[in-house]
Coordinates of C-alpha atoms in Angstrom, one line a residue:
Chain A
X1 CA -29.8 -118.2 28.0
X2 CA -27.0 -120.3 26.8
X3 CA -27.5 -120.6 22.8
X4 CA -25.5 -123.1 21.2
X5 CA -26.3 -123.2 17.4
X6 CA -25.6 -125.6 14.4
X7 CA -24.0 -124.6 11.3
X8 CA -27.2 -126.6 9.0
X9 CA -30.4 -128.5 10.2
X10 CA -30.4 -130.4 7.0
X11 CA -27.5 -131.6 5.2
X12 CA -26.9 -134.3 1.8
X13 CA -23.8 -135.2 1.0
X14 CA -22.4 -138.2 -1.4
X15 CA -20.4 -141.4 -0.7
X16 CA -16.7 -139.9 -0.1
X17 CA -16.8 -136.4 0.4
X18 CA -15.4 -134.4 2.9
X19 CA -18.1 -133.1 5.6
X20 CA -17.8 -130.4 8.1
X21 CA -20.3 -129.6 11.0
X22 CA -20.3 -126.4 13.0
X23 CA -20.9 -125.7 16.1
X24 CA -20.6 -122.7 18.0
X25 CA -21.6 -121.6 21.9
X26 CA -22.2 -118.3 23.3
X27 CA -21.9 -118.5 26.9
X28 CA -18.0 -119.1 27.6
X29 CA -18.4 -122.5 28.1
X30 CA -15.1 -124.6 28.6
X31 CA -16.4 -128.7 27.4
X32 CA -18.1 -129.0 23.7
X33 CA -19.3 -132.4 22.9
X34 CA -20.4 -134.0 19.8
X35 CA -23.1 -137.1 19.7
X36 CA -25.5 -138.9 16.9
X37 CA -28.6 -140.1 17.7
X38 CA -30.1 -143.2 15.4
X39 CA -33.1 -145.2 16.2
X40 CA -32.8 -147.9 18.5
X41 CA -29.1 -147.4 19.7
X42 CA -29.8 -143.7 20.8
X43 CA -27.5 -141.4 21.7
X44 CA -23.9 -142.3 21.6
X45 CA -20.6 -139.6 22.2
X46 CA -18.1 -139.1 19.6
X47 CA -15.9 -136.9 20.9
X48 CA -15.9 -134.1 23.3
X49 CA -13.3 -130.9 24.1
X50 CA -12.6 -129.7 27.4
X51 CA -10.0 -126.5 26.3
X52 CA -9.2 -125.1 23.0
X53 CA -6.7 -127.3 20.8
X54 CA -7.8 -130.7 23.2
X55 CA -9.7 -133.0 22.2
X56 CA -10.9 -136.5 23.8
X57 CA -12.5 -139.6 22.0
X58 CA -15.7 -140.5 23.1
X59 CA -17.2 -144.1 22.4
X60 CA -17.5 -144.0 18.6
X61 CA -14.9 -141.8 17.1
X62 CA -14.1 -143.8 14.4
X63 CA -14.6 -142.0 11.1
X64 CA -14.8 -138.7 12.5
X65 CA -12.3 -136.1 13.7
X66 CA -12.9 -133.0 15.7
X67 CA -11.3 -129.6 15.7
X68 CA -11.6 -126.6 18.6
X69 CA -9.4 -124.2 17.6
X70 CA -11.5 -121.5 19.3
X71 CA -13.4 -121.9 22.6
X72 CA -16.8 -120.8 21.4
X73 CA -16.6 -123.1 18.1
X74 CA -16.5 -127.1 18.1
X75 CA -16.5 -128.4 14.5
X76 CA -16.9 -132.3 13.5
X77 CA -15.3 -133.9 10.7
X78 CA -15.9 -136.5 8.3
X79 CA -12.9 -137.1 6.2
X80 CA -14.7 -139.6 3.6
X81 CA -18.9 -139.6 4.2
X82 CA -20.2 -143.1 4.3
X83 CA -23.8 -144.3 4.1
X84 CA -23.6 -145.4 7.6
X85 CA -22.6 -142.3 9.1
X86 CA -26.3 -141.1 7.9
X87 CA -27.5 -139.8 11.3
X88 CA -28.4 -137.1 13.9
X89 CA -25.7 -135.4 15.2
X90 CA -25.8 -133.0 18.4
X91 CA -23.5 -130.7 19.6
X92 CA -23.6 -129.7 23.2
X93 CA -21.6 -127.4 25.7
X94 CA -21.2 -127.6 29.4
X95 CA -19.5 -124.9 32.1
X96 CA -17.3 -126.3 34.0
X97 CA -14.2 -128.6 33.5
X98 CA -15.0 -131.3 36.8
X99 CA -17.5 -132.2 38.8
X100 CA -21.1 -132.4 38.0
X101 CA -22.2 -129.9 36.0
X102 CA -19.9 -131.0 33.5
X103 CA -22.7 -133.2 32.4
X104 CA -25.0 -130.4 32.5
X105 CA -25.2 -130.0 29.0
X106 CA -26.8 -127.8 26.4
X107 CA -27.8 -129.2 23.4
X108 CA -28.0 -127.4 19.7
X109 CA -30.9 -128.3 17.5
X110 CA -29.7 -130.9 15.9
X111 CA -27.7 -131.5 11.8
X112 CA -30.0 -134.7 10.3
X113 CA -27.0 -135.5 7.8
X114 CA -28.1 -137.9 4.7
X115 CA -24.8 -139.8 3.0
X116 CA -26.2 -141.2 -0.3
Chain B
X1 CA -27.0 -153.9 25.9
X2 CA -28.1 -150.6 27.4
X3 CA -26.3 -149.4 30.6
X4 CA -29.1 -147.5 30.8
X5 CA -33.3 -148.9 31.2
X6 CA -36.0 -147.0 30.8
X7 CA -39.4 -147.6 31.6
X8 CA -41.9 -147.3 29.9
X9 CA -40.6 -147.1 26.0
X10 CA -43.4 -144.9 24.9
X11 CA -46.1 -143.4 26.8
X12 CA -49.8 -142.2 25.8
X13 CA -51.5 -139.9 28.4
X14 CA -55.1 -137.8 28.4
X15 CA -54.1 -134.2 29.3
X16 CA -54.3 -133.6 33.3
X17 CA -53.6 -137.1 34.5
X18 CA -50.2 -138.2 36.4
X19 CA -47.5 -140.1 35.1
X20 CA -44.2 -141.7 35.7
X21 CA -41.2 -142.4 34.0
X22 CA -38.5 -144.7 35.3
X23 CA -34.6 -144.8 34.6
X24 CA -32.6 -148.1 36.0
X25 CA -28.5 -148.8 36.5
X26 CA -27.4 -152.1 37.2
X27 CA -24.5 -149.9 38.9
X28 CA -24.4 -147.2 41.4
X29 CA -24.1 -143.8 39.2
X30 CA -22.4 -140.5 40.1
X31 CA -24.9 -138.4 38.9
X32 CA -28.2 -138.6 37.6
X33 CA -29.8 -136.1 34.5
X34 CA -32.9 -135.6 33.2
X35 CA -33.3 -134.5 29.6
X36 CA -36.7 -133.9 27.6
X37 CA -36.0 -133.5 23.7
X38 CA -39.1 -132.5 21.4
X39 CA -39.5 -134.6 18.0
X40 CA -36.5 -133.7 15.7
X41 CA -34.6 -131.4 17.9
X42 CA -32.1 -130.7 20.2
X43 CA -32.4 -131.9 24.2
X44 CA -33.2 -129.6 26.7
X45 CA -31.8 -130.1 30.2
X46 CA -34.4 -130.6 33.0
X47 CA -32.4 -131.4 36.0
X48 CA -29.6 -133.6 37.7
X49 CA -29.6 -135.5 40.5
X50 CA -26.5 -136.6 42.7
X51 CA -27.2 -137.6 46.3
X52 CA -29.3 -140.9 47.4
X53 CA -32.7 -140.0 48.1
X54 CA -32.4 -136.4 46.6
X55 CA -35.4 -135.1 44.7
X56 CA -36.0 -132.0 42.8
X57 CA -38.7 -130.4 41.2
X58 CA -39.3 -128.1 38.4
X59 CA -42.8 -126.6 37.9
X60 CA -45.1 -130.1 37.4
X61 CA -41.9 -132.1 36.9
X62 CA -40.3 -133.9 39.8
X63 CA -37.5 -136.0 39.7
X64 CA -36.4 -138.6 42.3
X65 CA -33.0 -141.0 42.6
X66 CA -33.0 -143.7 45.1
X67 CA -31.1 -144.3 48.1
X68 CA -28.6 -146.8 46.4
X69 CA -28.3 -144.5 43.3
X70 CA -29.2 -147.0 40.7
X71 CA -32.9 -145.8 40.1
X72 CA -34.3 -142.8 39.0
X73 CA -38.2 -141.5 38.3
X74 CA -39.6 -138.5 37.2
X75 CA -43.1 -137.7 38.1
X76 CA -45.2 -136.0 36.3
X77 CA -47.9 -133.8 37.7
X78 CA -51.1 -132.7 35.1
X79 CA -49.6 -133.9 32.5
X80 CA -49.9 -130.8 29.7
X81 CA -49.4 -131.3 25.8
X82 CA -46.3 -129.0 26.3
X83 CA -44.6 -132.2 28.1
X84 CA -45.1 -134.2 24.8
X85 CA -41.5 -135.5 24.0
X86 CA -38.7 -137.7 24.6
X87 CA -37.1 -138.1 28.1
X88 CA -33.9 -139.0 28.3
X89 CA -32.0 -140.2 31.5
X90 CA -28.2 -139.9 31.6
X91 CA -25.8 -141.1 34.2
X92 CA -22.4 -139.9 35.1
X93 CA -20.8 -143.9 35.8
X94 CA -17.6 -141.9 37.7
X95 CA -14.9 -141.5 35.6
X96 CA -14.2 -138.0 33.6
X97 CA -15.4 -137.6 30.3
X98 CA -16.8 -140.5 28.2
X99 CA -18.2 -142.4 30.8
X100 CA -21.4 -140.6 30.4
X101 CA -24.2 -142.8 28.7
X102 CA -27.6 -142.1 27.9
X103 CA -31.1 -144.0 27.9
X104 CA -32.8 -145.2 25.0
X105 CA -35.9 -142.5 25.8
X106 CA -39.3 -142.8 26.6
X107 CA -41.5 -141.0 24.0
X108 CA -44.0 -139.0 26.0
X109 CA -47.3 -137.9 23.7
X110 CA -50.6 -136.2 25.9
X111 CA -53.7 -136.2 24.0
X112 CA -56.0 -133.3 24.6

């Protein structure tokens, strides 16, 4: 079974500080994704990775940076935590670089982050 | 707005009877997937969908996408409380990477 597991499931930080979440696969896969999840406007990319050292912005990237500088490990940035990046974030992994099981993805359990 | 509808938002079923979810485009997608995600977690992939009029099932779960690829339901079959959840629909709109956008969910809860 493909395992892909989050560094924390629960996570406070303050106003301004510098937040990392972890990521890492198990199964060789090539594409890591990261997403949050907030009520009403559900679940929206940030950014996603198809190879080690790329990196590709997804539709809200602002705020955040990625880093992949291993395949099996995915890690998402925030250089300054604000209040409103107080969400859900998912990571995810898929096989193949085209074609459709690169939407064919598998989801970690989930980092509910808290900015206060 | 969403790219994606679903129908309905939230759904309250007596174990063993049917039900259907529905997933709506306004434009032909590339591919079709199904995700369930339980309350506070990660999603779970169910199954995707890529050809008009394909369907595919997984034990009580059946999913269906229409012959102009802009509608997609999933069926299910005797209903258990281990299909309480959030489904998800996501569409591939065609072009690589971020064009892939998910429903809002429909929140699934079976009473026993």
């Amino acid at each position: 079974d493909v395992k892909v597991t989050q560094s924390s499931r629960y996570l406070v930080k303050r106003t301004g500080e510098k937040v990392f979440l972890e990521c890492v696969q198990d199964m060789d896969h090539e594409n890591m994704f990261w997403y949050r999840q907030d009520p009403g406007l559900g679940l929206r990319l940030i950014y996603f990775s198809y190879d080690v050292k790329m990196k590709e912005k997804g539709d809200i990237p602002e705020g955040y940076s990625v880093s992949r500088e291993k395949k099996e490990r995915f890690s998402l940035i925030l250089e300054s935590a604000s209040t409103n990046q107080t969400s859900m974030y998912l990571c995810a992994s898929s096989l193949n670089l085209q074609g459709p099981s690169f939407y064919e993805q598998y989801f970690g359990p989930g980092t509910r982050l808290t900015v206060t | 707005s969403q790219e994606l509808e679903q129908s309905p938002q939230s759904l309250i079923v007596q174990e063993g009877k049917n039900l259907t979810i529905n997933c709506t485009s306004s434009k032909t997608l590339y591919g079709l997937y199904w995700y369930k995600q339980k309350y506070g977690e990660g999603l779970i992939f169910l199954m995707m969908l890529q050809k008009g009029g394909e369907e595919k099932s997984h034990e009580k779960i059946t999913a269906k996408l229409d012959e102009k690829k802009q509608q997609s339901s999933l069926h299910i079959t005797a209903s258990q409380p281990s299909h309480a959840g959030i489904y998800l629909c996501g569409a591939d709109k065609g072009n690589y990477g971020q064009n892939f956008v998910f429903g809002p969910g429909t929140r699934l809860s079976v009473l026993p």
